[in-house]
């Protein structure tokens, strides 16, 4: 049976890294290549030994597809392509291609320079890896080779995030990456057409939650900022250049305007230019509202948000500053942090995940005394707030996506099977489709039912339609006889005679004969007549005839009666039928073996 | 209302809430729920044709480390499928058992909420309790006994109230006496054995499951001129029956507070500012706050939950203004939208100003308001 195999790579039940292998129609595809941020050793990389014990992956993979720039989806890419070895194409959207290397380089710097690790990819490896990237546009079908094609769909979640549709022949798979079904201030919601893939693969990390609304999270953020400003404190928001920063700026601008607030908001120099540059490049990836405003004015010319100068950090009074880098591991955000950490009126709001080893990670774990250069300790007295604005789909989102795409099967990765029996039941009940939940390292095999298009010859069609009398019932399958000829890439169904002619062969006739003994105290011709009556009552819908030459005919089956020489009452019924009527012939012989019912005239 | 206007109205309200609420969480379910019930002080259940046991967001609870806790979501701990709608759901205290009624017949369904050893996350039906066969077409109210006996009190009419064992279905007690069959709006235990059966015509029966004596009948304190007035009631719990107070509310907004032992006189009363916007009043609920003295919450007439402080009420019938109104469910209504109605609300058992409310559009809010 044709089948598609899906294996999430990784060990045990750990979540936090995406790397999924799909085998479809003879092609092998790697979906995402993420780094597990919780480990410091080789466990953070996906386990490629599943594909091949030693050696390069090029021959075993037809392509690699990356859904978006988050490190748990692309963090291990340079390791895979340059250290393990892969030279084939790596597909990702344009924004992902632009932003990925920046994040990877940042990450590399922290890991190698700050933590001094050695088994890690280098800057050059990142560059070499990105040279293998082939960028994708939304809704554009790309032929990876003669048989494999892929298409990207909008996923929301972060700038450039995509869901991917993969097709080989008539089998297809959709991988969602991370997606979001509700639009927010700068991104739209995920969308896909009714592509009816054989499998829809989705993360299930948040499948057992019901998400609090985005606005409530924003409200929390605004409340914290406002409270700090009101008591005269300063708010530091360390951000990465793109994505979250813009969203929060738009939010604060709206808030400041509404509340008529006067405290200054600053945006780190360099951030503005970079952001502007990227947003101009990728404006089609933002939501409609942003696109509209962008036309009217430069998106980052906010009324209340100004460019930061490092001397402002010493100014008295309340202020809000957005500064890079996002994990407080170096640069301007760290400098400002050091200045403001000692005052309990101040606040730092971390809007995202921080890698181990960074100051961000330490303070989020409650550390209140930090070691800084020169063996000095820094007392962390300011308020630390961790807020997650990341948009992920919950159970409701998964159900919505299934409704949109109408897959034949559902596959959930990164969830614990016992915790998801209810969701599995929900999906099976509402959509009547199977739901698979392979653990990491486990392969889920999904049988597919690909349609095989075959041309039927007109003669054969006409002949079959003439048989069986009344019009065929579209709900009842009927078996027919024909010969399938496969020539080059075409499949043709023709009548046996035509096939024999084309192949220059002679047709053989197959006839079966069977003898059934029967006790019947009548003359041969009477017995035959009794048999005729019996069959006529049993075989309704078949042509049963009693011919004057002493035979009974049912379709092509011939029945004759003779008596044994020893006993005139012991009859021998001879049945003979052609191969085409084998079923009916077997049925008749079994029927007659039971004898004739009494009461026949 | 255009999409941007809608967004603006929502933004306005959220900004207002910065001052009026300490905490606010907004969720959207796939289908609306009519029921919210506590299974422990951190978990509750919702249902429509599914029963969900949810863990409240961690951030609501974290005290010192609140800032570092980013969890704002409900965690679906367990779920189960029901054959029909769920109109009433009661958790049997001290057990992992829940009892439901579908609002169509008086039969009850019994469920196992499962244990924490996590073999599965599915809530399974374990049995049923037959309701009274005499009456059909209306759903039963259910009340669980406060002591952890696996017994529930149930009935749809005042003439068929009975106490049944959850596992065996055996009837342990039947409310004797009342000749009239009045539809019930609620059943509630005020102590281990004393309970109130409140009828929609305003009658309240007080009975004791230990005796087969006829119940004490308490008609509404002021007979209303209009027969179609409906009544709801709630008794304050957690105290001895001697300090228990009963609040009654009519569909015309007349509220009275009286002592459980002396139902003939009203301790105080008020005319509440109620405008009915809902097409039916099936989901009206009035409840005393478990941890905030003298406060009651009222919902089900429209898209808001109102909090009243009854200590400001006097013996004369005067108009009372709510102490607080939670309007979040109906805040931005588009012109062709059906009006949103609150289907259920519960107070948090310990946090004085925290409530959960659910509405007909599937929204569920958890909110902690600020006393101005």
mmCIF file of C-alpha atoms in Angstrom, chain B:
data_model
loop_
_atom_site.group_PDB
_atom_site.id
_atom_site.type_symbol
_atom_site.label_atom_id
_atom_site.label_comp_id
_atom_site.label_asym_id
_atom_site.label_seq_id
_atom_site.Cartn_x
_atom_site.Cartn_y
_atom_site.Cartn_z
ATOM 1 C CA UNK B 1 -18.847 48.477 12.599
ATOM 2 C CA UNK B 2 -15.741 48.410 10.468
ATOM 3 C CA UNK B 3 -12.855 46.239 11.521
ATOM 4 C CA UNK B 4 -10.683 49.181 12.613
ATOM 5 C CA UNK B 5 -13.493 50.773 14.615
ATOM 6 C CA UNK B 6 -14.129 47.464 16.312
ATOM 7 C CA UNK B 7 -10.458 47.222 17.175
ATOM 8 C CA UNK B 8 -10.463 50.769 18.514
ATOM 9 C CA UNK B 9 -13.438 50.196 20.782
ATOM 10 C CA UNK B 10 -11.789 47.115 22.195
ATOM 11 C CA UNK B 11 -8.548 49.017 22.697
ATOM 12 C CA UNK B 12 -10.407 51.786 24.567
ATOM 13 C CA UNK B 13 -12.023 49.343 26.903
ATOM 14 C CA UNK B 14 -8.782 47.520 27.587
ATOM 15 C CA UNK B 15 -7.065 50.761 28.402
ATOM 16 C CA UNK B 16 -9.896 51.675 30.793
ATOM 17 C CA UNK B 17 -9.458 48.351 32.514
ATOM 18 C CA UNK B 18 -5.927 49.286 33.522
ATOM 19 C CA UNK B 19 -7.424 51.270 36.355
ATOM 20 C CA UNK B 20 -10.527 49.225 37.048
ATOM 21 C CA UNK B 21 -9.107 45.705 37.160
ATOM 22 C CA UNK B 22 -6.131 44.239 38.940
ATOM 23 C CA UNK B 23 -6.116 41.186 36.692
ATOM 24 C CA UNK B 24 -7.978 40.353 33.531
ATOM 25 C CA UNK B 25 -7.831 37.266 31.363
ATOM 26 C CA UNK B 26 -9.931 36.783 28.247
ATOM 27 C CA UNK B 27 -10.479 33.457 26.531
ATOM 28 C CA UNK B 28 -12.496 32.316 23.590
ATOM 29 C CA UNK B 29 -13.953 28.824 23.547
ATOM 30 C CA UNK B 30 -15.092 27.119 20.377
ATOM 31 C CA UNK B 31 -18.617 26.815 21.750
ATOM 32 C CA UNK B 32 -20.346 28.731 24.546
ATOM 33 C CA UNK B 33 -20.643 27.110 27.930
ATOM 34 C CA UNK B 34 -23.565 27.339 30.311
ATOM 35 C CA UNK B 35 -21.726 25.973 33.290
ATOM 36 C CA UNK B 36 -18.647 26.798 35.335
ATOM 37 C CA UNK B 37 -17.933 24.753 38.445
ATOM 38 C CA UNK B 38 -14.942 24.429 40.771
ATOM 39 C CA UNK B 39 -13.277 21.058 41.265
ATOM 40 C CA UNK B 40 -10.532 22.434 43.468
ATOM 41 C CA UNK B 41 -9.487 25.975 44.110
ATOM 42 C CA UNK B 42 -7.261 25.930 41.089
ATOM 43 C CA UNK B 43 -9.368 24.038 38.645
ATOM 44 C CA UNK B 44 -12.749 24.311 37.173
ATOM 45 C CA UNK B 45 -14.904 22.701 34.540
ATOM 46 C CA UNK B 46 -16.742 24.093 31.583
ATOM 47 C CA UNK B 47 -19.074 22.331 29.252
ATOM 48 C CA UNK B 48 -21.341 22.455 26.297
ATOM 49 C CA UNK B 49 -21.238 19.111 24.648
ATOM 50 C CA UNK B 50 -17.772 18.645 26.041
ATOM 51 C CA UNK B 51 -16.673 18.765 29.632
ATOM 52 C CA UNK B 52 -13.314 20.407 30.149
ATOM 53 C CA UNK B 53 -11.401 20.461 33.372
ATOM 54 C CA UNK B 54 -9.107 23.448 33.318
ATOM 55 C CA UNK B 55 -6.237 24.611 35.431
ATOM 56 C CA UNK B 56 -6.337 28.347 36.029
ATOM 57 C CA UNK B 57 -3.432 30.339 34.616
ATOM 58 C CA UNK B 58 -0.377 30.189 36.833
ATOM 59 C CA UNK B 59 0.168 33.902 36.641
ATOM 60 C CA UNK B 60 -3.035 34.473 38.559
ATOM 61 C CA UNK B 61 -1.618 32.649 41.544
ATOM 62 C CA UNK B 62 2.062 33.309 41.595
ATOM 63 C CA UNK B 63 2.744 35.703 44.428
ATOM 64 C CA UNK B 64 6.365 36.748 44.833
ATOM 65 C CA UNK B 65 7.477 35.544 41.493
ATOM 66 C CA UNK B 66 4.467 36.827 39.630
ATOM 67 C CA UNK B 67 6.594 38.905 37.354
ATOM 68 C CA UNK B 68 8.598 35.919 36.231
ATOM 69 C CA UNK B 69 5.620 33.776 35.529
ATOM 70 C CA UNK B 70 4.510 34.188 31.994
ATOM 71 C CA UNK B 71 1.744 31.573 31.941
ATOM 72 C CA UNK B 72 -1.543 33.242 31.134
ATOM 73 C CA UNK B 73 -3.371 30.369 29.546
ATOM 74 C CA UNK B 74 -5.913 27.889 30.787
ATOM 75 C CA UNK B 75 -4.438 24.440 30.766
ATOM 76 C CA UNK B 76 -6.915 21.809 29.618
ATOM 77 C CA UNK B 77 -6.217 19.098 32.143
ATOM 78 C CA UNK B 78 -8.932 16.752 31.021
ATOM 79 C CA UNK B 79 -11.791 16.553 28.555
ATOM 80 C CA UNK B 80 -14.800 14.370 27.876
ATOM 81 C CA UNK B 81 -17.597 14.115 25.344
ATOM 82 C CA UNK B 82 -21.254 14.230 26.233
ATOM 83 C CA UNK B 83 -24.165 13.017 24.177
ATOM 84 C CA UNK B 84 -26.175 16.152 24.626
ATOM 85 C CA UNK B 85 -25.865 19.671 25.983
ATOM 86 C CA UNK B 86 -24.865 20.200 29.600
ATOM 87 C CA UNK B 87 -27.111 22.558 31.511
ATOM 88 C CA UNK B 88 -26.070 21.758 35.015
ATOM 89 C CA UNK B 89 -22.775 20.367 36.306
ATOM 90 C CA UNK B 90 -21.869 19.707 39.906
ATOM 91 C CA UNK B 91 -18.638 18.391 41.317
ATOM 92 C CA UNK B 92 -19.037 16.022 44.279
ATOM 93 C CA UNK B 93 -16.621 17.427 46.865
ATOM 94 C CA UNK B 94 -13.887 15.125 48.082
ATOM 95 C CA UNK B 95 -14.209 12.892 45.048
ATOM 96 C CA UNK B 96 -13.176 12.993 41.422
ATOM 97 C CA UNK B 97 -16.755 12.620 40.378
ATOM 98 C CA UNK B 98 -19.062 15.040 38.573
ATOM 99 C CA UNK B 99 -22.776 14.884 37.862
ATOM 100 C CA UNK B 100 -24.505 16.549 34.923
ATOM 101 C CA UNK B 101 -27.961 17.126 33.532
ATOM 102 C CA UNK B 102 -28.813 17.931 29.928
ATOM 103 C CA UNK B 103 -31.752 20.236 30.509
ATOM 104 C CA UNK B 104 -34.042 18.032 28.443
ATOM 105 C CA UNK B 105 -34.975 15.301 30.899
ATOM 106 C CA UNK B 106 -34.549 14.910 34.612
ATOM 107 C CA UNK B 107 -31.999 12.091 34.358
ATOM 108 C CA UNK B 108 -28.459 12.703 35.521
ATOM 109 C CA UNK B 109 -25.166 11.506 34.076
ATOM 110 C CA UNK B 110 -22.264 10.554 36.343
ATOM 111 C CA UNK B 111 -18.662 11.152 35.282
ATOM 112 C CA UNK B 112 -15.207 10.172 36.456
ATOM 113 C CA UNK B 113 -12.875 13.126 36.241
ATOM 114 C CA UNK B 114 -9.852 10.882 36.418
ATOM 115 C CA UNK B 115 -6.919 11.067 38.744
ATOM 116 C CA UNK B 116 -3.596 12.773 38.587
ATOM 117 C CA UNK B 117 -1.607 9.713 37.672
ATOM 118 C CA UNK B 118 -2.204 10.739 34.098
ATOM 119 C CA UNK B 119 -3.002 7.473 32.498
ATOM 120 C CA UNK B 120 -5.358 9.303 30.235
ATOM 121 C CA UNK B 121 -6.787 12.766 29.955
ATOM 122 C CA UNK B 122 -10.302 11.704 29.026
ATOM 123 C CA UNK B 123 -13.275 12.247 31.320
ATOM 124 C CA UNK B 124 -15.432 9.172 31.112
ATOM 125 C CA UNK B 125 -19.063 8.552 31.839
ATOM 126 C CA UNK B 126 -19.423 5.980 34.584
ATOM 127 C CA UNK B 127 -23.177 5.813 35.027
ATOM 128 C CA UNK B 128 -26.412 7.635 35.500
ATOM 129 C CA UNK B 129 -29.106 8.427 38.020
ATOM 130 C CA UNK B 130 -32.731 8.173 37.021
ATOM 131 C CA UNK B 131 -34.714 11.283 37.649
ATOM 132 C CA UNK B 132 -38.383 11.381 38.390
ATOM 133 C CA UNK B 133 -40.411 9.761 35.669
ATOM 134 C CA UNK B 134 -43.474 11.923 36.199
ATOM 135 C CA UNK B 135 -42.235 15.017 34.556
ATOM 136 C CA UNK B 136 -40.404 15.557 31.354
ATOM 137 C CA UNK B 137 -39.312 18.462 29.261
ATOM 138 C CA UNK B 138 -37.340 20.402 31.823
ATOM 139 C CA UNK B 139 -33.902 19.931 33.226
ATOM 140 C CA UNK B 140 -32.901 19.110 36.771
ATOM 141 C CA UNK B 141 -31.040 21.268 39.215
ATOM 142 C CA UNK B 142 -28.314 19.492 41.137
ATOM 143 C CA UNK B 143 -26.613 20.153 44.457
ATOM 144 C CA UNK B 144 -23.804 18.204 46.059
ATOM 145 C CA UNK B 145 -23.699 17.578 49.762
ATOM 146 C CA UNK B 146 -20.837 19.481 51.397
ATOM 147 C CA UNK B 147 -19.587 16.447 53.322
ATOM 148 C CA UNK B 148 -17.842 14.097 50.977
ATOM 149 C CA UNK B 149 -20.666 11.612 50.796
ATOM 150 C CA UNK B 150 -21.056 10.675 47.171
ATOM 151 C CA UNK B 151 -24.642 11.890 47.173
ATOM 152 C CA UNK B 152 -26.423 14.510 45.154
ATOM 153 C CA UNK B 153 -29.706 16.280 45.576
ATOM 154 C CA UNK B 154 -31.581 16.735 42.323
ATOM 155 C CA UNK B 155 -34.912 17.525 40.777
ATOM 156 C CA UNK B 156 -36.635 19.624 38.173
ATOM 157 C CA UNK B 157 -39.787 20.468 40.137
ATOM 158 C CA UNK B 158 -40.505 21.007 43.791
ATOM 159 C CA UNK B 159 -42.514 17.789 43.822
ATOM 160 C CA UNK B 160 -39.662 15.525 42.749
ATOM 161 C CA UNK B 161 -36.620 16.578 44.741
ATOM 162 C CA UNK B 162 -34.610 13.569 45.868
ATOM 163 C CA UNK B 163 -31.208 12.696 47.277
ATOM 164 C CA UNK B 164 -29.482 9.879 45.397
ATOM 165 C CA UNK B 165 -26.291 7.948 45.871
ATOM 166 C CA UNK B 166 -24.006 8.689 42.960
ATOM 167 C CA UNK B 167 -22.585 5.211 42.539
ATOM 168 C CA UNK B 168 -25.640 3.075 43.173
ATOM 169 C CA UNK B 169 -28.339 5.504 42.048
ATOM 170 C CA UNK B 170 -30.298 4.547 45.130
ATOM 171 C CA UNK B 171 -32.745 7.136 46.402
ATOM 172 C CA UNK B 172 -31.898 8.014 49.973
ATOM 173 C CA UNK B 173 -34.389 10.790 50.599
ATOM 174 C CA UNK B 174 -37.338 12.430 48.914
ATOM 175 C CA UNK B 175 -38.694 15.883 49.630
ATOM 176 C CA UNK B 176 -42.045 15.305 51.220
ATOM 177 C CA UNK B 177 -45.112 17.317 51.032
ATOM 178 C CA UNK B 178 -45.318 20.091 48.507
ATOM 179 C CA UNK B 179 -48.473 19.487 46.562
ATOM 180 C CA UNK B 180 -47.774 22.036 43.905
ATOM 181 C CA UNK B 181 -45.181 21.214 41.315
ATOM 182 C CA UNK B 182 -43.248 24.407 40.820
ATOM 183 C CA UNK B 183 -40.256 24.451 38.459
ATOM 184 C CA UNK B 184 -37.023 24.871 40.402
ATOM 185 C CA UNK B 185 -34.446 27.548 39.747
ATOM 186 C CA UNK B 186 -31.916 26.157 42.194
ATOM 187 C CA UNK B 187 -31.109 23.571 44.815
ATOM 188 C CA UNK B 188 -28.535 24.393 47.451
ATOM 189 C CA UNK B 189 -27.205 22.864 50.647
ATOM 190 C CA UNK B 190 -26.692 25.355 53.473
ATOM 191 C CA UNK B 191 -25.239 22.781 55.801
ATOM 192 C CA UNK B 192 -24.565 19.096 55.608
ATOM 193 C CA UNK B 193 -28.238 18.202 55.689
ATOM 194 C CA UNK B 194 -30.269 21.370 55.391
ATOM 195 C CA UNK B 195 -31.079 22.554 51.907
ATOM 196 C CA UNK B 196 -33.046 25.155 50.008
ATOM 197 C CA UNK B 197 -35.176 24.411 46.970
ATOM 198 C CA UNK B 198 -35.930 27.692 45.206
ATOM 199 C CA UNK B 199 -38.769 27.808 42.725
ATOM 200 C CA UNK B 200 -39.232 30.180 39.868
ATOM 201 C CA UNK B 201 -42.488 31.465 41.312
ATOM 202 C CA UNK B 202 -40.575 32.724 44.327
ATOM 203 C CA UNK B 203 -41.371 29.903 46.754
ATOM 204 C CA UNK B 204 -38.444 28.619 48.757
ATOM 205 C CA UNK B 205 -38.647 25.272 50.531
ATOM 206 C CA UNK B 206 -36.243 24.633 53.393
ATOM 207 C CA UNK B 207 -35.854 20.978 54.359
ATOM 208 C CA UNK B 208 -33.561 18.590 56.169
ATOM 209 C CA UNK B 209 -32.492 15.307 54.581
ATOM 210 C CA UNK B 210 -32.426 13.635 57.968
ATOM 211 C CA UNK B 211 -36.162 13.948 58.530
ATOM 212 C CA UNK B 212 -39.141 13.073 56.445
ATOM 213 C CA UNK B 213 -41.079 16.031 57.841
ATOM 214 C CA UNK B 214 -42.645 18.441 55.434
ATOM 215 C CA UNK B 215 -40.416 21.303 54.417
ATOM 216 C CA UNK B 216 -40.814 24.855 55.560
ATOM 217 C CA UNK B 217 -42.324 26.960 52.819
ATOM 218 C CA UNK B 218 -41.337 30.535 52.365
ATOM 219 C CA UNK B 219 -43.247 32.458 49.710
ATOM 220 C CA UNK B 220 -41.837 35.649 48.224
ATOM 221 C CA UNK B 221 -42.034 38.554 50.590
ATOM 222 C CA UNK B 222 -43.966 40.794 48.329
ATOM 223 C CA UNK B 223 -46.453 39.193 46.053
ATOM 224 C CA UNK B 224 -45.989 40.652 42.667
ATOM 225 C CA UNK B 225 -48.942 41.864 40.646
ATOM 226 C CA UNK B 226 -47.644 40.120 37.601
ATOM 227 C CA UNK B 227 -47.745 36.332 37.381
ATOM 228 C CA UNK B 228 -44.958 36.115 34.905
ATOM 229 C CA UNK B 229 -42.338 37.378 37.300
ATOM 230 C CA UNK B 230 -39.576 34.831 37.843
ATOM 231 C CA UNK B 231 -37.477 34.447 40.956
ATOM 232 C CA UNK B 232 -33.993 33.233 41.790
ATOM 233 C CA UNK B 233 -32.315 32.806 45.149
ATOM 234 C CA UNK B 234 -28.983 32.098 46.764
ATOM 235 C CA UNK B 235 -27.982 31.355 50.341
ATOM 236 C CA UNK B 236 -24.649 32.418 51.768
ATOM 237 C CA UNK B 237 -22.592 29.381 52.573
ATOM 238 C CA UNK B 238 -19.737 28.387 54.794
ATOM 239 C CA UNK B 239 -21.364 29.659 57.975
ATOM 240 C CA UNK B 240 -23.630 27.995 60.479
ATOM 241 C CA UNK B 241 -27.275 27.980 59.392
ATOM 242 C CA UNK B 242 -27.935 30.537 62.107
ATOM 243 C CA UNK B 243 -25.944 33.195 60.244
ATOM 244 C CA UNK B 244 -27.051 32.155 56.819
ATOM 245 C CA UNK B 245 -28.697 34.778 54.701
ATOM 246 C CA UNK B 246 -30.835 34.322 51.638
ATOM 247 C CA UNK B 247 -31.027 36.749 48.775
ATOM 248 C CA UNK B 248 -33.950 36.613 46.397
ATOM 249 C CA UNK B 249 -34.086 38.332 43.057
ATOM 250 C CA UNK B 250 -37.051 38.765 40.735
ATOM 251 C CA UNK B 251 -37.017 39.261 36.999
ATOM 252 C CA UNK B 252 -38.270 42.797 37.567
ATOM 253 C CA UNK B 253 -35.109 43.567 39.539
ATOM 254 C CA UNK B 254 -36.529 43.440 43.060
ATOM 255 C CA UNK B 255 -33.944 41.979 45.459
ATOM 256 C CA UNK B 256 -34.534 41.073 49.115
ATOM 257 C CA UNK B 257 -32.115 39.820 51.762
ATOM 258 C CA UNK B 258 -33.452 37.825 54.655
ATOM 259 C CA UNK B 259 -32.275 35.593 57.437
ATOM 260 C CA UNK B 260 -32.595 31.882 56.742
ATOM 261 C CA UNK B 261 -34.431 31.284 60.013
ATOM 262 C CA UNK B 262 -36.761 34.199 59.616
ATOM 263 C CA UNK B 263 -37.899 34.350 56.057
ATOM 264 C CA UNK B 264 -40.987 36.406 56.788
ATOM 265 C CA UNK B 265 -39.131 39.666 57.125
ATOM 266 C CA UNK B 266 -36.657 41.227 54.792
ATOM 267 C CA UNK B 267 -33.450 42.411 56.465
ATOM 268 C CA UNK B 268 -32.928 44.711 53.505
ATOM 269 C CA UNK B 269 -34.063 45.155 49.947
ATOM 270 C CA UNK B 270 -33.303 47.104 46.817
ATOM 271 C CA UNK B 271 -34.459 47.726 43.280
ATOM 272 C CA UNK B 272 -31.636 46.677 41.036
ATOM 273 C CA UNK B 273 -30.857 48.420 37.809
ATOM 274 C CA UNK B 274 -31.633 45.550 35.452
ATOM 275 C CA UNK B 275 -32.478 45.836 31.794
ATOM 276 C CA UNK B 276 -33.280 42.551 30.211
ATOM 277 C CA UNK B 277 -31.545 42.198 26.872
ATOM 278 C CA UNK B 278 -31.471 38.459 26.632
ATOM 279 C CA UNK B 279 -34.192 36.612 24.778
ATOM 280 C CA UNK B 280 -34.651 34.139 27.597
ATOM 281 C CA UNK B 281 -33.817 34.151 31.266
ATOM 282 C CA UNK B 282 -32.590 30.577 31.582
ATOM 283 C CA UNK B 283 -29.171 31.586 32.764
ATOM 284 C CA UNK B 284 -29.902 34.113 35.473
ATOM 285 C CA UNK B 285 -27.696 33.642 38.472
ATOM 286 C CA UNK B 286 -27.394 35.497 41.740
ATOM 287 C CA UNK B 287 -24.641 34.476 44.145
ATOM 288 C CA UNK B 288 -23.099 35.587 47.418
ATOM 289 C CA UNK B 289 -19.357 36.230 47.420
ATOM 290 C CA UNK B 290 -17.610 33.523 49.482
ATOM 291 C CA UNK B 291 -14.804 35.825 50.580
ATOM 292 C CA UNK B 292 -16.187 39.346 50.382
ATOM 293 C CA UNK B 293 -18.721 40.292 53.030
ATOM 294 C CA UNK B 294 -22.193 41.279 51.953
ATOM 295 C CA UNK B 295 -21.443 41.259 48.253
ATOM 296 C CA UNK B 296 -23.486 39.502 45.608
ATOM 297 C CA UNK B 297 -23.007 39.012 41.901
ATOM 298 C CA UNK B 298 -25.925 39.099 39.440
ATOM 299 C CA UNK B 299 -25.806 37.937 35.815
ATOM 300 C CA UNK B 300 -27.945 36.557 33.011
ATOM 301 C CA UNK B 301 -30.118 39.527 32.105
ATOM 302 C CA UNK B 302 -27.690 41.024 29.640
ATOM 303 C CA UNK B 303 -24.017 40.976 28.735
ATOM 304 C CA UNK B 304 -22.686 42.196 32.085
ATOM 305 C CA UNK B 305 -22.006 40.808 35.539
ATOM 306 C CA UNK B 306 -22.993 43.222 38.290
ATOM 307 C CA UNK B 307 -21.608 43.273 41.820
ATOM 308 C CA UNK B 308 -23.743 44.779 44.575
ATOM 309 C CA UNK B 309 -22.843 45.558 48.184
ATOM 310 C CA UNK B 310 -25.960 44.643 50.158
ATOM 311 C CA UNK B 311 -24.749 46.356 53.315
ATOM 312 C CA UNK B 312 -25.764 49.671 51.685
ATOM 313 C CA UNK B 313 -29.324 48.478 51.267
ATOM 314 C CA UNK B 314 -32.017 49.537 53.679
ATOM 315 C CA UNK B 315 -35.470 48.305 54.532
ATOM 316 C CA UNK B 316 -37.164 50.683 52.124
ATOM 317 C CA UNK B 317 -37.252 49.729 48.473
ATOM 318 C CA UNK B 318 -34.821 52.121 46.840
ATOM 319 C CA UNK B 319 -32.771 51.885 43.698
ATOM 320 C CA UNK B 320 -29.312 50.426 44.216
ATOM 321 C CA UNK B 321 -26.323 51.017 42.003
ATOM 322 C CA UNK B 322 -23.851 48.239 41.409
ATOM 323 C CA UNK B 323 -20.511 48.434 43.153
ATOM 324 C CA UNK B 324 -18.912 47.199 39.932
ATOM 325 C CA UNK B 325 -19.960 46.026 36.471
ATOM 326 C CA UNK B 326 -17.973 43.720 34.255
ATOM 327 C CA UNK B 327 -19.000 44.590 30.711
ATOM 328 C CA UNK B 328 -16.128 42.952 28.889
ATOM 329 C CA UNK B 329 -18.213 40.268 27.208
ATOM 330 C CA UNK B 330 -20.413 42.701 25.329
ATOM 331 C CA UNK B 331 -18.016 45.527 24.816
ATOM 332 C CA UNK B 332 -17.835 45.826 21.088
ATOM 333 C CA UNK B 333 -20.975 44.711 19.403
ATOM 334 C CA UNK B 334 -21.176 44.915 15.681
ATOM 335 C CA UNK B 335 -24.511 46.046 14.277
ATOM 336 C CA UNK B 336 -25.802 42.704 13.092
ATOM 337 C CA UNK B 337 -24.474 40.776 16.036
ATOM 338 C CA UNK B 338 -26.835 38.917 18.336
ATOM 339 C CA UNK B 339 -26.724 40.489 21.803
ATOM 340 C CA UNK B 340 -24.344 38.666 24.077
ATOM 341 C CA UNK B 341 -25.726 37.224 27.313
ATOM 342 C CA UNK B 342 -23.850 36.005 30.328
ATOM 343 C CA UNK B 343 -24.528 32.296 30.713
ATOM 344 C CA UNK B 344 -22.716 31.650 33.967
ATOM 345 C CA UNK B 345 -20.519 33.168 36.644
ATOM 346 C CA UNK B 346 -18.708 31.899 39.719
ATOM 347 C CA UNK B 347 -16.741 33.553 42.483
ATOM 348 C CA UNK B 348 -13.293 32.282 43.299
ATOM 349 C CA UNK B 349 -13.652 30.431 46.624
ATOM 350 C CA UNK B 350 -10.783 32.318 48.278
ATOM 351 C CA UNK B 351 -9.704 35.375 46.357
ATOM 352 C CA UNK B 352 -12.203 38.052 47.403
ATOM 353 C CA UNK B 353 -12.654 39.888 44.121
ATOM 354 C CA UNK B 354 -11.908 37.241 41.531
ATOM 355 C CA UNK B 355 -14.706 35.902 39.351
ATOM 356 C CA UNK B 356 -15.042 33.778 36.257
ATOM 357 C CA UNK B 357 -17.806 34.551 33.793
ATOM 358 C CA UNK B 358 -18.927 32.939 30.554
ATOM 359 C CA UNK B 359 -21.137 34.323 27.792
ATOM 360 C CA UNK B 360 -23.235 33.131 24.880
ATOM 361 C CA UNK B 361 -20.532 33.986 22.337
ATOM 362 C CA UNK B 362 -18.168 31.426 23.811
ATOM 363 C CA UNK B 363 -16.041 33.920 25.733
ATOM 364 C CA UNK B 364 -14.781 33.150 29.224
ATOM 365 C CA UNK B 365 -13.219 35.852 31.379
ATOM 366 C CA UNK B 366 -11.303 35.662 34.636
ATOM 367 C CA UNK B 367 -11.247 39.021 36.354
ATOM 368 C CA UNK B 368 -10.144 40.627 39.578
ATOM 369 C CA UNK B 369 -11.655 44.077 39.949
ATOM 370 C CA UNK B 370 -10.396 47.055 41.873
ATOM 371 C CA UNK B 371 -12.500 48.474 44.667
ATOM 372 C CA UNK B 372 -12.467 52.188 44.018
#
